[in-house]
Amino acid sequence: MPAGNWRRPAYYSTAPNDAQSLTAQQAIEEEVYSVRNAAGLIDVSTLGKIELMGRDAGLLLDRVYVGMVSNLQAGRTRYAVMLDEAGTVIDDGVVSRIADGRFYITTTTGGSTAIYRELQRRAAEWQLDCTLHNLTGHLAAMNLAGPLSRDILAHCTDIPLDDAAFPYLAMREGNVAGAAARIARVGFVGELGFEIHVPFDRAQAVWSELMLAGTGAGLRPFGVEAQRILRLEKGHIIVGQDTDGVTNPFEAGLGRMVRKDKGFFIGQRSLSILEKRGDRQRLIGFSLHTPQAQRSDSSLAESSLAIKDGHIIGRITSIAHSATLDRTIGLALLTPDHAIAGNNVRFRDDAGVMHVATLVAPPFYDAGNARQRPGLAQGTGT
Amino acid sequence: MTPTRLGFKGPDAPALLEQQGLRIPTLPNRVVHWQATEPWGSGRCLRQGSTEFLVELDTRTAPQLSLNTPLPRAWTLVRSDHSLVLEGSAWRQSLPRICSFDFDRLRDEPDLVVMTLMAGISVTVIREPPGAANPSTDMALRLWCDASFSIYLQECLRSLGESR
């Protein structure tokens, strides 16, 4: 399936060591099951990857993200959100501090080129001591996720992986399968996970060695479709899908990211106006409870409208059947007076059939983040 | 043999390389070719802009940079570019279909580093110096591109050759 300038696997139609081909739905469900119960490996190389170096690198990032980045300690990561001047969410990613004056960030796949150019332009405009290097095509990245991911990775690296040495949201540099690697312990899919970045020309060998190491543990590759379900269960948004051309961070449920007390950042002035004006829409989760709609072949889809008293009150931004939760879940942008957890809304499919859903505050899965930090708490699984 | 590629960037990058005893281009967008007798062996050093360098060595082993005198604003970077060499004479007629740069200019400026678009993707191009590795009398070009676009570029170049 297309992903920016590249193509990514939607799913893997044949299980490892299994000659029998699977239907798309079977393959996706098995991939989700593997990540939730064993481990999965996904190629995320299309993520934008930019390194920033220099005395003012942290300052530049503080000015382009809504949160504080310059106070990150070396070896730590933080989720970060970027706005345009109008206060609209335009990108998100993970910021890692490698050392003093040296940061490494990821961007969305579609935003990598534009964000790199924008950062270069801003660094020059603000006359900052910051050198940038676009590593998007130089580094490959893969995400090893699942409760057994740590055991599998331990076979391929000498980096200590226990919680004390490599806690949640930490970043480490070392060797993985003989390749120089940067590893971030982050989890878009909501499980214990390690995002591994290696030189592009070593990626195939690293992938193969990880797959080999995970053979006995049930490791299998997973594609974009499984990833979308997994992240949806966790309530993680996709910028550009769960946001539109006017969505601000408060509407997208990212208000907690905004550090109003820090210095200038792009979109700050607009946000102060938007906050006073109030939300025009709000992103919220929903769960369908019509039995026949609790199927992946439900005719509801992204952009299906929410209708009340004959008026449009919003639209679906993400929807998927979750085998883990045994129901169809999704995210929708609704007018604020209707976006209230516990309320019922009606979505209309293309055939005009109405489907009743209950609104839910995400995440749908592991609200306490215990799965991503198994050393701190025992996860319940849902 | 797979060459070793290294990137250097930052205001102090020229000084860092010169500290290693290396010959570097004095002007932006120029290349110098290193012989086997030079400190890092044979290869080439491209200056891409004023403070960015691509070093490609014809060996598998990356040199150990001296870290005794680290410079605060010079950084070594991963470079995983894909490289290829265009030889023969056919490309001169077909390349203009996917690239607007006139590579005949490299006859007069053989050390020029060209950064342009080819089939819609960014490429860096130099003239391959005549010599044992390039005995042809035709001008040969050495190209680098983002490795993730390498298959696409090679297919474009191949289809150009077939459609002549």
CSV table of N, CA and C in Angstrom, one decimal, chain A residues 5-6 51 53-55 101-102 116 120 129 131-139 199-201, chain B residues 2 5 7 9-11 51-52 72-81 146-150:
chain,number,residue,atom,x,y,z
A,5,ASN,N,6.3,8.4,-0.3
A,5,ASN,CA,7.0,8.1,-1.6
A,5,ASN,C,7.2,6.7,-1.8
A,6,TRP,N,6.8,5.8,-0.8
A,6,TRP,CA,7.2,4.4,-0.9
A,6,TRP,C,5.9,3.5,-0.8
A,51,GLU,N,18.4,14.4,12.2
A,51,GLU,CA,19.3,14.6,13.4
A,51,GLU,C,19.6,16.1,13.4
A,53,MET,N,22.0,19.0,15.4
A,53,MET,CA,23.3,19.1,16.2
A,53,MET,C,23.6,20.6,16.3
A,54,GLY,N,24.2,20.9,17.5
A,54,GLY,CA,24.6,22.3,17.7
A,54,GLY,C,24.0,22.8,19.0
A,55,ARG,N,24.6,23.9,19.4
A,55,ARG,CA,24.2,24.5,20.7
A,55,ARG,C,22.7,24.8,20.8
A,101,GLY,N,23.4,18.9,22.9
A,101,GLY,CA,23.5,19.5,21.6
A,101,GLY,C,23.3,18.5,20.5
A,102,ARG,N,22.7,17.4,20.7
A,102,ARG,CA,22.5,16.4,19.7
A,102,ARG,C,21.2,15.7,19.9
A,116,TYR,N,11.7,18.6,7.3
A,116,TYR,CA,13.2,18.9,7.3
A,116,TYR,C,13.4,20.2,6.7
A,120,GLN,N,15.1,23.5,8.6
A,120,GLN,CA,16.3,24.2,8.0
A,120,GLN,C,16.0,25.7,7.8
A,129,ASP,N,22.4,28.2,16.1
A,129,ASP,CA,23.6,27.4,15.9
A,129,ASP,C,23.1,25.9,15.9
A,131,THR,N,22.8,22.5,13.1
A,131,THR,CA,23.1,21.8,11.8
A,131,THR,C,22.1,20.6,11.8
A,132,LEU,N,21.5,20.5,10.6
A,132,LEU,CA,20.5,19.4,10.5
A,132,LEU,C,21.0,18.4,9.4
A,133,HIS,N,20.6,17.1,9.6
A,133,HIS,CA,20.9,16.1,8.7
A,133,HIS,C,19.7,15.2,8.5
A,134,ASN,N,19.2,15.1,7.2
A,134,ASN,CA,18.1,14.2,7.0
A,134,ASN,C,18.5,12.8,6.8
A,135,LEU,N,18.2,12.0,7.8
A,135,LEU,CA,18.6,10.6,7.8
A,135,LEU,C,17.5,9.6,7.2
A,136,THR,N,16.4,10.2,6.7
A,136,THR,CA,15.3,9.4,6.3
A,136,THR,C,15.7,8.2,5.4
A,137,GLY,N,16.5,8.5,4.4
A,137,GLY,CA,16.9,7.4,3.5
A,137,GLY,C,18.1,6.7,3.9
A,138,HIS,N,18.8,7.2,4.9
A,138,HIS,CA,20.1,6.6,5.3
A,138,HIS,C,19.9,5.5,6.4
A,139,LEU,N,18.8,5.7,7.2
A,139,LEU,CA,18.5,4.7,8.2
A,139,LEU,C,17.2,4.0,7.9
A,199,PRO,N,21.6,1.4,9.9
A,199,PRO,CA,21.9,1.9,8.5
A,199,PRO,C,21.1,1.1,7.5
A,200,PHE,N,20.7,1.8,6.5
A,200,PHE,CA,19.8,1.2,5.5
A,200,PHE,C,20.4,-0.1,4.9
A,201,ASP,N,21.7,-0.1,4.6
A,201,ASP,CA,22.3,-1.3,4.0
A,201,ASP,C,22.4,-2.5,4.9
B,2,THR,N,32.5,-3.2,-1.8
B,2,THR,CA,31.6,-2.2,-1.4
B,2,THR,C,32.4,-1.1,-0.7
B,5,ARG,N,31.2,4.6,3.2
B,5,ARG,CA,30.8,6.0,3.1
B,5,ARG,C,30.6,6.6,4.5
B,7,GLY,N,29.7,10.6,6.3
B,7,GLY,CA,29.3,12.0,6.2
B,7,GLY,C,29.9,12.8,7.3
B,9,LYS,N,29.6,16.9,8.8
B,9,LYS,CA,28.8,18.1,8.7
B,9,LYS,C,29.0,19.0,9.9
B,10,GLY,N,28.9,20.3,9.6
B,10,GLY,CA,29.0,21.3,10.7
B,10,GLY,C,30.1,22.3,10.3
B,11,PRO,N,30.1,23.4,11.0
B,11,PRO,CA,31.0,24.5,10.7
B,11,PRO,C,32.5,24.1,10.9
B,51,THR,N,29.7,23.3,4.4
B,51,THR,CA,30.1,22.6,5.6
B,51,THR,C,29.6,21.1,5.7
B,52,GLU,N,29.4,20.5,4.5
B,52,GLU,CA,29.0,19.1,4.4
B,52,GLU,C,29.9,18.4,3.5
B,72,PRO,N,34.0,20.9,18.4
B,72,PRO,CA,32.7,21.0,19.0
B,72,PRO,C,31.6,21.1,17.9
B,73,ARG,N,31.9,21.5,16.7
B,73,ARG,CA,30.8,21.7,15.8
B,73,ARG,C,31.1,21.0,14.5
B,74,ALA,N,31.6,19.7,14.6
B,74,ALA,CA,31.8,18.8,13.5
B,74,ALA,C,31.2,17.4,13.9
B,75,TRP,N,30.4,16.9,13.0
B,75,TRP,CA,29.8,15.6,13.4
B,75,TRP,C,29.9,14.6,12.2
B,76,THR,N,30.2,13.4,12.7
B,76,THR,CA,30.3,12.3,11.7
B,76,THR,C,28.9,11.7,11.6
B,77,LEU,N,28.4,11.4,10.4
B,77,LEU,CA,27.1,11.0,10.1
B,77,LEU,C,27.0,9.7,9.3
B,78,VAL,N,25.9,9.0,9.5
B,78,VAL,CA,25.7,7.8,8.7
B,78,VAL,C,25.3,8.3,7.2
B,79,ARG,N,25.9,7.7,6.3
B,79,ARG,CA,25.6,7.9,4.9
B,79,ARG,C,25.4,6.5,4.2
B,80,SER,N,24.1,6.3,3.9
B,80,SER,CA,23.8,5.0,3.2
B,80,SER,C,23.4,5.2,1.8
B,81,ASP,N,23.9,6.2,1.2
B,81,ASP,CA,23.5,6.5,-0.2
B,81,ASP,C,23.7,5.2,-1.1
B,146,ASP,N,19.4,8.6,-2.7
B,146,ASP,CA,18.8,8.0,-1.5
B,146,ASP,C,18.6,6.5,-1.8
B,147,ALA,N,19.1,5.7,-0.9
B,147,ALA,CA,19.1,4.2,-1.1
B,147,ALA,C,17.7,3.7,-1.3
B,148,SER,N,16.7,4.3,-0.6
B,148,SER,CA,15.3,3.8,-0.7
B,148,SER,C,14.7,4.1,-2.0
B,149,PHE,N,15.3,4.9,-2.9
B,149,PHE,CA,14.8,5.1,-4.2
B,149,PHE,C,15.7,4.4,-5.3
B,150,SER,N,16.7,3.6,-4.8
B,150,SER,CA,17.7,3.1,-5.8
B,150,SER,C,17.1,2.2,-6.8
